[in-house]
Coordinates of N, CA, C and O in Angstrom, one line a residue:
X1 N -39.0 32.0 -247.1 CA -39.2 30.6 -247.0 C -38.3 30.1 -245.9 O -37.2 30.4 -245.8
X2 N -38.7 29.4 -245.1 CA -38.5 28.7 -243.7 C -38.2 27.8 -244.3 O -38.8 27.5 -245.3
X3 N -36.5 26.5 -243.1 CA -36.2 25.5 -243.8 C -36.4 24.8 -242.7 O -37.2 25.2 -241.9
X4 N -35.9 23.8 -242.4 CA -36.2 22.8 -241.4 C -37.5 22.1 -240.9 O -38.6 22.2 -241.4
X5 N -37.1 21.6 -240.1 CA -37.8 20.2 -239.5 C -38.7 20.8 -238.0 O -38.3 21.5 -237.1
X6 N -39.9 20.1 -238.2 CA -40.8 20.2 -236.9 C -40.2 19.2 -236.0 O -39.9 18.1 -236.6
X7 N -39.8 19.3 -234.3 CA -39.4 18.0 -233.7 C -40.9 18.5 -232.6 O -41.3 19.6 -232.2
X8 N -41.3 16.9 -232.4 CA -42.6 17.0 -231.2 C -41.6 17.0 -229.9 O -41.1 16.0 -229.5
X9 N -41.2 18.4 -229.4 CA -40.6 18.0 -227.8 C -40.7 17.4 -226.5 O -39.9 17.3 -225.6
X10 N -42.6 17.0 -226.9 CA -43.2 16.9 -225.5 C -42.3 15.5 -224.9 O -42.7 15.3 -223.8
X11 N -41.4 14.7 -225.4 CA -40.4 13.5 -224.4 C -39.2 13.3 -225.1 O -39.1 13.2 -226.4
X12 N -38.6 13.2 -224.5 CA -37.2 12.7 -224.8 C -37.0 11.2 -224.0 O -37.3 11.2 -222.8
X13 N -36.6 10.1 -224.6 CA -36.7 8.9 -224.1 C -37.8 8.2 -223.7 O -37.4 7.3 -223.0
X14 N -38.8 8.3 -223.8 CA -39.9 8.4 -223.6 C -40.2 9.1 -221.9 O -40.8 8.3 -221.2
X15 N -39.9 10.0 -221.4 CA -39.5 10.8 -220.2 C -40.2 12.5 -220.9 O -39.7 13.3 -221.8
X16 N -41.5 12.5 -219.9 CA -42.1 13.8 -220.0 C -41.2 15.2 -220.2 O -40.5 15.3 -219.1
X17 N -41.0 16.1 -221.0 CA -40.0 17.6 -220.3 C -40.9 18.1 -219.3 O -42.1 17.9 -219.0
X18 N -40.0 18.6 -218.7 CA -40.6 19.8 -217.3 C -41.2 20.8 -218.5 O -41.1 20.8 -219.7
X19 N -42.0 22.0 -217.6 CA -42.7 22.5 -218.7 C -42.0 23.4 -218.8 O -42.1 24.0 -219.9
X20 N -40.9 23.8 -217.7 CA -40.0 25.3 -218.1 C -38.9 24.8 -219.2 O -38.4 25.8 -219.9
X21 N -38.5 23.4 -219.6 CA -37.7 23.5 -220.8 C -38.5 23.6 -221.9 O -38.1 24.2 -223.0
X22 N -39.8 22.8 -221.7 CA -40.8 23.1 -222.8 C -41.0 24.6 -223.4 O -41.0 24.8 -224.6
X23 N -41.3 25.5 -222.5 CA -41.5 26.7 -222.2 C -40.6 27.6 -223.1 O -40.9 28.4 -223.9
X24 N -39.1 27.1 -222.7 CA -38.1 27.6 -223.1 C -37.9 27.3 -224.6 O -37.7 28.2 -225.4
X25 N -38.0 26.0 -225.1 CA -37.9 25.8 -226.4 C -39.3 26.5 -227.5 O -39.1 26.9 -228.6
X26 N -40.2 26.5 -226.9 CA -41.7 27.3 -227.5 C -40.8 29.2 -228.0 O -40.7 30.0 -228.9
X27 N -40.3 29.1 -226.5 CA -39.8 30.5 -226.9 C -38.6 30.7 -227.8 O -38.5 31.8 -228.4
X28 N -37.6 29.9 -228.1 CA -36.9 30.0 -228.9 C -37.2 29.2 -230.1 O -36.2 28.7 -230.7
X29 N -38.4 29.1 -230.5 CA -38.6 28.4 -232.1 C -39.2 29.6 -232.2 O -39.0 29.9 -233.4
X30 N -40.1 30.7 -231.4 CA -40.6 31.4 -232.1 C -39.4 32.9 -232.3 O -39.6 33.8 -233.1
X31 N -38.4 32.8 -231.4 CA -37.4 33.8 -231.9 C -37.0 33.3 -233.4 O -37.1 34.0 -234.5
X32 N -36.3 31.9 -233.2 CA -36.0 31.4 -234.7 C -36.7 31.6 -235.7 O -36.1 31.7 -236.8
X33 N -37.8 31.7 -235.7 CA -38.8 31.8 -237.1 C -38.8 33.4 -236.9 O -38.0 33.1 -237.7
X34 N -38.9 34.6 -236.6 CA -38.9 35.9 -236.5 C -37.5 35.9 -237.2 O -37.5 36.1 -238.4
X35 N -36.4 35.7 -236.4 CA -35.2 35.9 -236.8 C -35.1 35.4 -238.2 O -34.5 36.2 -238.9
X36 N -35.7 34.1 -238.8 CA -35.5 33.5 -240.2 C -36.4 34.6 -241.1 O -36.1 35.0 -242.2
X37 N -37.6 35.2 -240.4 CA -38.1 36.1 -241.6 C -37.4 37.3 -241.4 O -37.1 37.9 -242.4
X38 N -37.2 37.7 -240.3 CA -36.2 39.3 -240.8 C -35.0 38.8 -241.0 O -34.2 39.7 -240.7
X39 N -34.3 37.8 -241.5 CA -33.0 38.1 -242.2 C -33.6 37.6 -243.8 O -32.9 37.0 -244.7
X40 N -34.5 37.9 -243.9 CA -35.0 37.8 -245.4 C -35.7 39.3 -245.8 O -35.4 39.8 -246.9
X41 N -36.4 39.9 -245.0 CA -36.9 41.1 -245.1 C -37.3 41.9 -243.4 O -37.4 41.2 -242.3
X42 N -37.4 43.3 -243.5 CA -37.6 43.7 -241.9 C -39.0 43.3 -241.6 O -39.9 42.8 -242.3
X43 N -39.0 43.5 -240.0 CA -40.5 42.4 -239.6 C -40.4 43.3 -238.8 O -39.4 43.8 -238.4
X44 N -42.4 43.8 -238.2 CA -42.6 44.4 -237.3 C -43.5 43.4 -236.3 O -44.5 42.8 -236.6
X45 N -43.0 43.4 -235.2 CA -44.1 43.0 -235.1 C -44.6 43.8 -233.7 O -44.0 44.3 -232.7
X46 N -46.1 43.6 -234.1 CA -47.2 44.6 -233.6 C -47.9 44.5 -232.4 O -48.2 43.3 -232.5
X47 N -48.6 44.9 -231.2 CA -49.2 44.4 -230.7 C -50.0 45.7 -230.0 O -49.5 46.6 -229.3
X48 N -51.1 45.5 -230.4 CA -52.1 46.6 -229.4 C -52.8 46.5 -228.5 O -53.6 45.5 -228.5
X49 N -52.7 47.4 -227.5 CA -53.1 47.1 -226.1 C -52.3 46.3 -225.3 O -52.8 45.4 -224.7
X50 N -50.8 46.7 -225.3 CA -49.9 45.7 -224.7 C -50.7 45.8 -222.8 O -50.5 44.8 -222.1
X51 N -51.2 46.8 -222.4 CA -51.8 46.6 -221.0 C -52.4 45.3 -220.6 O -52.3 44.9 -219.4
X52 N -52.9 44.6 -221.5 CA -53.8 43.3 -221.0 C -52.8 42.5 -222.0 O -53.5 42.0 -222.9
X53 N -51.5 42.2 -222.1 CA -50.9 41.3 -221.7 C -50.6 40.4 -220.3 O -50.6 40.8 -219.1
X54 N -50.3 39.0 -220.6 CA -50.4 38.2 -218.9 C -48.7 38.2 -219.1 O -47.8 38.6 -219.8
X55 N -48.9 37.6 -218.0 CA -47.1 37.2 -217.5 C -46.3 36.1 -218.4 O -45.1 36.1 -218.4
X56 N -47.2 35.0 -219.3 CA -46.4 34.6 -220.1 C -46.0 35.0 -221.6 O -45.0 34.7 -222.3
X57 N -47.3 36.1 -221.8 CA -46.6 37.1 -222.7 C -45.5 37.6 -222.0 O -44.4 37.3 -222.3
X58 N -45.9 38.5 -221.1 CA -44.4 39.2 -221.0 C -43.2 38.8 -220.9 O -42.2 39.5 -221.0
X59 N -43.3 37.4 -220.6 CA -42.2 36.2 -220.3 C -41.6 36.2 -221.8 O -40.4 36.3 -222.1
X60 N -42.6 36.0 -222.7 CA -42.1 35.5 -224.3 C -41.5 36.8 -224.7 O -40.4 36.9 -225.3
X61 N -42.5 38.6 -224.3 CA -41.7 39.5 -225.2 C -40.2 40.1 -224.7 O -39.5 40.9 -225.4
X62 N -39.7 39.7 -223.4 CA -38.8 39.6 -222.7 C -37.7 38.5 -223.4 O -36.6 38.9 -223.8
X63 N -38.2 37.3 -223.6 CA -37.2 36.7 -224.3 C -36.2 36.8 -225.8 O -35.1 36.4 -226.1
X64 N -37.4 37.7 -226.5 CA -37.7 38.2 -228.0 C -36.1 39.4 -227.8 O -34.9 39.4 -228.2
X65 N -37.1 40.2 -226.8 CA -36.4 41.6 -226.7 C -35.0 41.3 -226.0 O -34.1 42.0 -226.4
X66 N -34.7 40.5 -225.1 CA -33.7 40.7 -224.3 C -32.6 40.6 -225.3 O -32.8 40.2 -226.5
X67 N -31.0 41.0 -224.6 CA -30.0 40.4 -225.2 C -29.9 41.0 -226.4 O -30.6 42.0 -226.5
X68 N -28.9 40.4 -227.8 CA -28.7 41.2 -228.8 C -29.8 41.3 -229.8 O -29.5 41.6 -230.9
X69 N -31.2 40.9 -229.4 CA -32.3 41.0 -230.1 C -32.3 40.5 -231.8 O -31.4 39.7 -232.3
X70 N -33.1 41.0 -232.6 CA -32.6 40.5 -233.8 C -33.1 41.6 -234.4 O -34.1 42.5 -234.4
X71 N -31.8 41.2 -235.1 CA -31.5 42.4 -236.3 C -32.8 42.2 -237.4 O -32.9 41.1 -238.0
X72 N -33.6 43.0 -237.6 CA -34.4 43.5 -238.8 C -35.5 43.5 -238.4 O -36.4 43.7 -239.2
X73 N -35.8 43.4 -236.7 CA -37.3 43.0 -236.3 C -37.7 44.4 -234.9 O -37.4 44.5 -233.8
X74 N -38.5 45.1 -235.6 CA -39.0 46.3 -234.8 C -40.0 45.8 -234.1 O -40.9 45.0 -234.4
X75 N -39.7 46.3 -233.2 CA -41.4 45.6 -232.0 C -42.4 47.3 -231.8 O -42.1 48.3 -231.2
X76 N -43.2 47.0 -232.2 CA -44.3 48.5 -231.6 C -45.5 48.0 -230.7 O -46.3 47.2 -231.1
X77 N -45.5 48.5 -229.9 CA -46.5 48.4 -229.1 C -47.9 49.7 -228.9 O -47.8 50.7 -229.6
X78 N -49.0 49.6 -228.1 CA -49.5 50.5 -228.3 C -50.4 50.1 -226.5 O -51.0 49.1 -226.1
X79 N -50.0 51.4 -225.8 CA -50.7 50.4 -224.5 C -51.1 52.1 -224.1 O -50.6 53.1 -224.5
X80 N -52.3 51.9 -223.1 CA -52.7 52.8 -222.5 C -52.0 53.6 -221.1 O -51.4 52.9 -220.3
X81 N -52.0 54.7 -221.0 CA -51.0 55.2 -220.2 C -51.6 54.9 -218.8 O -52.8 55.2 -218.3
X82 N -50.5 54.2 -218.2 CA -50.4 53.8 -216.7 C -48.8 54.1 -216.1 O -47.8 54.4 -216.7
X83 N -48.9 53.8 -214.7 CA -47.6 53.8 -214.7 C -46.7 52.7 -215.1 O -45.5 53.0 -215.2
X84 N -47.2 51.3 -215.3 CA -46.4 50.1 -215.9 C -45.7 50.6 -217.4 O -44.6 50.4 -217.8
X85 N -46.7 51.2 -218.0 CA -46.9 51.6 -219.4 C -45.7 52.6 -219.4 O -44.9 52.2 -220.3
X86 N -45.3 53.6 -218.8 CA -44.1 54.3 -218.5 C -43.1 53.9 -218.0 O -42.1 54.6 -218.0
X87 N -43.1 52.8 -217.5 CA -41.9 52.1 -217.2 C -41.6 50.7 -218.6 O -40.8 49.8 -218.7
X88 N -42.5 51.3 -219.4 CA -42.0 49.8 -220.7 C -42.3 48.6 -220.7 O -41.9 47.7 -221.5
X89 N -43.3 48.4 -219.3 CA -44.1 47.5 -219.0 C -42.5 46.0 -218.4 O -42.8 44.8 -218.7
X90 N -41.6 46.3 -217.9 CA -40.5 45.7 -217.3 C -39.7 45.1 -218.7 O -38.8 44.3 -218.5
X91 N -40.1 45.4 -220.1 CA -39.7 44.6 -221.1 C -38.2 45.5 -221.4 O -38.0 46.8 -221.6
X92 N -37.4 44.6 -221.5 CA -35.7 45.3 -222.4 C -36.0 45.9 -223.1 O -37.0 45.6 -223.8
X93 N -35.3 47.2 -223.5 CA -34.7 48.1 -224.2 C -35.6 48.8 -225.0 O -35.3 49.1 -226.1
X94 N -37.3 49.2 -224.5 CA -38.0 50.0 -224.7 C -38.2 51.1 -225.0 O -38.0 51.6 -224.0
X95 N -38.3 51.6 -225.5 CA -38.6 53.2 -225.7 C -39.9 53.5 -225.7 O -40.7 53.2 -226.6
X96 N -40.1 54.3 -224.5 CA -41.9 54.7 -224.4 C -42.0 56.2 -225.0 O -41.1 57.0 -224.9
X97 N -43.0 56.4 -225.7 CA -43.8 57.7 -226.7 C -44.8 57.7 -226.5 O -45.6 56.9 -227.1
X98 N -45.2 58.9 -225.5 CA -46.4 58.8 -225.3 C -47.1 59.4 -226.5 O -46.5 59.4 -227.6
X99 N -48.5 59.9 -226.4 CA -48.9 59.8 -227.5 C -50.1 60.5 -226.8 O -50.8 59.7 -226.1
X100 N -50.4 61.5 -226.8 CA -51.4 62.9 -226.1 C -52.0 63.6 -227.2 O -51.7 63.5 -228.4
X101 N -53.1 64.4 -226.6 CA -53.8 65.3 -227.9 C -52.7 65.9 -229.2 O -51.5 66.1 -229.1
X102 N -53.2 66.2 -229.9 CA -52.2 67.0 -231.4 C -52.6 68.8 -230.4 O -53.4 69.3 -229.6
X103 N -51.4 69.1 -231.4 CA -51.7 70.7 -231.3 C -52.6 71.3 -232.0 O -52.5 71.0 -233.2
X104 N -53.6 72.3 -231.7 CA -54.6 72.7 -232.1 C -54.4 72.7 -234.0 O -55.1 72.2 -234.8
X105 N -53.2 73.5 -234.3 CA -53.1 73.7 -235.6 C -53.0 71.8 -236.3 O -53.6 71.6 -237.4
X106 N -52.5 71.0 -235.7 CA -51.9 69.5 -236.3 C -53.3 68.9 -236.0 O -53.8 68.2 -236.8
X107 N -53.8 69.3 -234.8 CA -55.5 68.5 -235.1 C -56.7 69.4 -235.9 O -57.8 68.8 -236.0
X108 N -56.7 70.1 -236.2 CA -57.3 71.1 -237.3 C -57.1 70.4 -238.4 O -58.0 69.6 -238.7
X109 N -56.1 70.4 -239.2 CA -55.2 69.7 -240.0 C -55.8 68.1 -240.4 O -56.0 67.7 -241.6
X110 N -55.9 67.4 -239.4 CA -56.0 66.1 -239.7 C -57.3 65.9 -239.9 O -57.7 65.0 -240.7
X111 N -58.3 66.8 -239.2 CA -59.8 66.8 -239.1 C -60.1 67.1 -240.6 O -60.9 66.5 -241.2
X112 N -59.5 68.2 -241.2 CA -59.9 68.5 -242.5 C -59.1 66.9 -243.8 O -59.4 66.3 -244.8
X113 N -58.1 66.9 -242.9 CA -57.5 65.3 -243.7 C -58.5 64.0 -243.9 O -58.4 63.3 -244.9
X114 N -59.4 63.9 -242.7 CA -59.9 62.9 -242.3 C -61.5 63.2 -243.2 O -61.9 62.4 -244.0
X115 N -62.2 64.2 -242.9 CA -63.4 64.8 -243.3 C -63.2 65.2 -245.3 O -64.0 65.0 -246.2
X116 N -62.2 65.6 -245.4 CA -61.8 66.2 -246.8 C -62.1 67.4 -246.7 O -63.2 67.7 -246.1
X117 N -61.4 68.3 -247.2 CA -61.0 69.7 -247.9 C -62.0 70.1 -247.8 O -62.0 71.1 -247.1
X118 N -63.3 69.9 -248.2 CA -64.7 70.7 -248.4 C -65.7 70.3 -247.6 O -66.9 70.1 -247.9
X119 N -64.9 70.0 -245.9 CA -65.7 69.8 -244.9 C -66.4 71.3 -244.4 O -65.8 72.3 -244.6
X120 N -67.2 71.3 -244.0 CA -68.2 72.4 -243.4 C -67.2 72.9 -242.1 O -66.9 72.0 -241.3
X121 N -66.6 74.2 -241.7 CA -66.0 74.1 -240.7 C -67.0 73.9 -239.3 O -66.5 73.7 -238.2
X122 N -68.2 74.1 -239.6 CA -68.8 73.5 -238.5 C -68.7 72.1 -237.5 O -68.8 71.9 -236.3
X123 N -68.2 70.9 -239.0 CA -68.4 69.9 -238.6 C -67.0 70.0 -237.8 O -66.9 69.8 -236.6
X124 N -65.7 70.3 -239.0 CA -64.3 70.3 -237.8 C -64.6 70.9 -236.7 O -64.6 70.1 -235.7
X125 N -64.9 72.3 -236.5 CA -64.9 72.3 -234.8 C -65.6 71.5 -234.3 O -65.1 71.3 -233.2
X126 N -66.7 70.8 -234.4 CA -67.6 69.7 -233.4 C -66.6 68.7 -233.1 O -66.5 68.2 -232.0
X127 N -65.7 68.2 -234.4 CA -65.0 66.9 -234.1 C -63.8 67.2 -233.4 O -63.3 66.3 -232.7
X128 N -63.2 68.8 -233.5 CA -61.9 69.0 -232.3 C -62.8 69.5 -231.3 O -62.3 69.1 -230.2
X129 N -63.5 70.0 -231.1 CA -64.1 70.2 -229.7 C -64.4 68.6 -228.9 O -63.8 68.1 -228.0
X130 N -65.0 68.2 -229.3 CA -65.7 66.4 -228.9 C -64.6 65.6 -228.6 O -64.4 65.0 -227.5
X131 N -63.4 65.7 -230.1 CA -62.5 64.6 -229.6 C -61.3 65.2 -228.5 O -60.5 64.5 -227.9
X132 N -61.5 66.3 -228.4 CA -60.3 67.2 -227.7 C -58.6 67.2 -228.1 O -57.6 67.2 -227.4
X133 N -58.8 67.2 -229.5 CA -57.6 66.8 -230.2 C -56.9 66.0 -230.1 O -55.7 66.0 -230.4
X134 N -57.7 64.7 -229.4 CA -56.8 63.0 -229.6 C -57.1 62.7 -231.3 O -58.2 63.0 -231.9
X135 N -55.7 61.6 -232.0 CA -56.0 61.7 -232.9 C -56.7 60.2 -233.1 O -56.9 59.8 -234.3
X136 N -57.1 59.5 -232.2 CA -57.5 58.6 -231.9 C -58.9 58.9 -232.3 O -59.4 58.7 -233.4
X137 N -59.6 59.5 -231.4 CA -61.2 60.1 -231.4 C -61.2 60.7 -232.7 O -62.1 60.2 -233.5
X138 N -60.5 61.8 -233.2 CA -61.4 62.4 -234.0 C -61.0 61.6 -235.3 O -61.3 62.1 -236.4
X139 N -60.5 60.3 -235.4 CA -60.7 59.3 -236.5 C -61.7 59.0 -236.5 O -62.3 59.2 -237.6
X140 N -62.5 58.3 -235.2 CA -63.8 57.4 -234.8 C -64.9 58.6 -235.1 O -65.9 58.2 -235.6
X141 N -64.8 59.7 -234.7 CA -65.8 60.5 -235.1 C -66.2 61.1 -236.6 O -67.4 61.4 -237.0
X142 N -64.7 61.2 -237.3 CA -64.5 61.4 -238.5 C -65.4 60.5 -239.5 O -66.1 60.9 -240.5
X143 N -64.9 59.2 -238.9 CA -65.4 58.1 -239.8 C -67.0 57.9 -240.1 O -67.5 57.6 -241.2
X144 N -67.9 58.0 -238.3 CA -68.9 58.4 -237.9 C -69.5 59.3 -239.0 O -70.1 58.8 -239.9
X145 N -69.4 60.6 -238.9 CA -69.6 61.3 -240.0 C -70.1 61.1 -241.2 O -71.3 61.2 -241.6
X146 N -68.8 60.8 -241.7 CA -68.5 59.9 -243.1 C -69.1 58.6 -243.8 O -69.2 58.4 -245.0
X147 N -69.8 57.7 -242.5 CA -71.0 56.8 -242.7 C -72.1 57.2 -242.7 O -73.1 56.5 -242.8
X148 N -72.2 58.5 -242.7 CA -73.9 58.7 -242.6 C -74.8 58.4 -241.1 O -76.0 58.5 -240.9
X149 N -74.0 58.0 -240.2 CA -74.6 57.8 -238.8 C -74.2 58.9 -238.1 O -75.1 58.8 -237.3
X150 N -73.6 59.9 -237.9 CA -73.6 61.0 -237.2 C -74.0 62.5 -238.0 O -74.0 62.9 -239.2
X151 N -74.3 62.9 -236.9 CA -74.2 64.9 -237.9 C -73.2 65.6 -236.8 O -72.4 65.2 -235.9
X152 N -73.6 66.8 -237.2 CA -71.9 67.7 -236.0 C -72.3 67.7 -235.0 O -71.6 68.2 -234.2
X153 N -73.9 67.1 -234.3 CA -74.1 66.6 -232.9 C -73.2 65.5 -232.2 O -73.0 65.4 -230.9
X154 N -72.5 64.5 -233.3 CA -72.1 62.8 -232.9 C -71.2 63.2 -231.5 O -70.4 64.2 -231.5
X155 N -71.5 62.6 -230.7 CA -70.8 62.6 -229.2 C -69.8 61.7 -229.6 O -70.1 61.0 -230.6
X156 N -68.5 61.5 -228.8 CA -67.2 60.7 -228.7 C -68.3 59.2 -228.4 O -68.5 58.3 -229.2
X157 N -69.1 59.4 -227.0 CA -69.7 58.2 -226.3 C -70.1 57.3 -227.7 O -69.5 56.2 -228.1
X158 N -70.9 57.8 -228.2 CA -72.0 57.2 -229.1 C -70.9 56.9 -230.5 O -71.2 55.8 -231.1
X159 N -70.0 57.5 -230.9 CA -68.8 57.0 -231.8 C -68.0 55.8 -231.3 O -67.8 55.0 -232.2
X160 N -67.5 55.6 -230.4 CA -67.2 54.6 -229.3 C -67.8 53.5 -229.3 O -67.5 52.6 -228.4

């Protein structure tokens, strides 16, 4: 439960703000309310495909992250590999993990996880050959499968 008061910032004396203090306060009501829910329970918060983030995201997740950040609030991201993307995309105290095909035995494994136990091994090899042991693909192809829209022909494209 959140306590306080909404204030409308857009004037002070009746005198417009500039929009960078505006800017600034947008960004620290939304650290305040993150911060008010993780010191109640941990918070993640998520974002996929951080690549097609703009500059005033990265402005806000720079604010978030910089400095002594807040305690209980994990940030995960999920961005396509570039070189921004390996550099943490300029945001504080990142840690990049990439995230590449499984090893033959760990995507064998998940294909029989994903298909169940009494998959045809025909169909797993079509889905580790096709997806090339991303665990990404051979979900979408898995699932494919599993709806009755593909057979052990389903291409990645046509799963996609």
């Amino acid at each position: 439960v959140l306590r306080g008061s909404v204030e409308r910032p857009s004037a002070v004396n009746g005198s417009a703000l500039p929009a960078t203090v505006l800017r600034h306060r947008v960004f620290e009501a939304f650290r305040s309310l993150l911060a008010g829910l993780a010191s109640e329970r941990p918070v993640v918060l998520a974002i996929d495909d951080l690549q097609w983030a703009d500059g005033d995201s990265r402005a806000l997740l720079t604010h978030l992250l910089d400095g002594a950040g807040i305690p209980g609030l994990l940030f995960l991201a999920t961005a396509r590999t570039s070189a921004a993307a390996a550099q943490g995309f300029g945001l504080p105290g990142l840690q990049v993990l990439p995230v590449g095909e499984l090893p033959p035995d760990d995507a064998t494994a998940l294909a029989y996880a994903l298909l169940g136990r009494r998959a045809k091994e025909g169909a797993v090899r079509a889905l580790l050959s096709e997806s090339s042991g991303h665990p990404l693909f051979l979900d979408e192809l898995a699932r494919r499968l599993a709806d009755g829209r593909g057979d052990v022909g389903v291409r990645l494209e046509d799963a996609l």
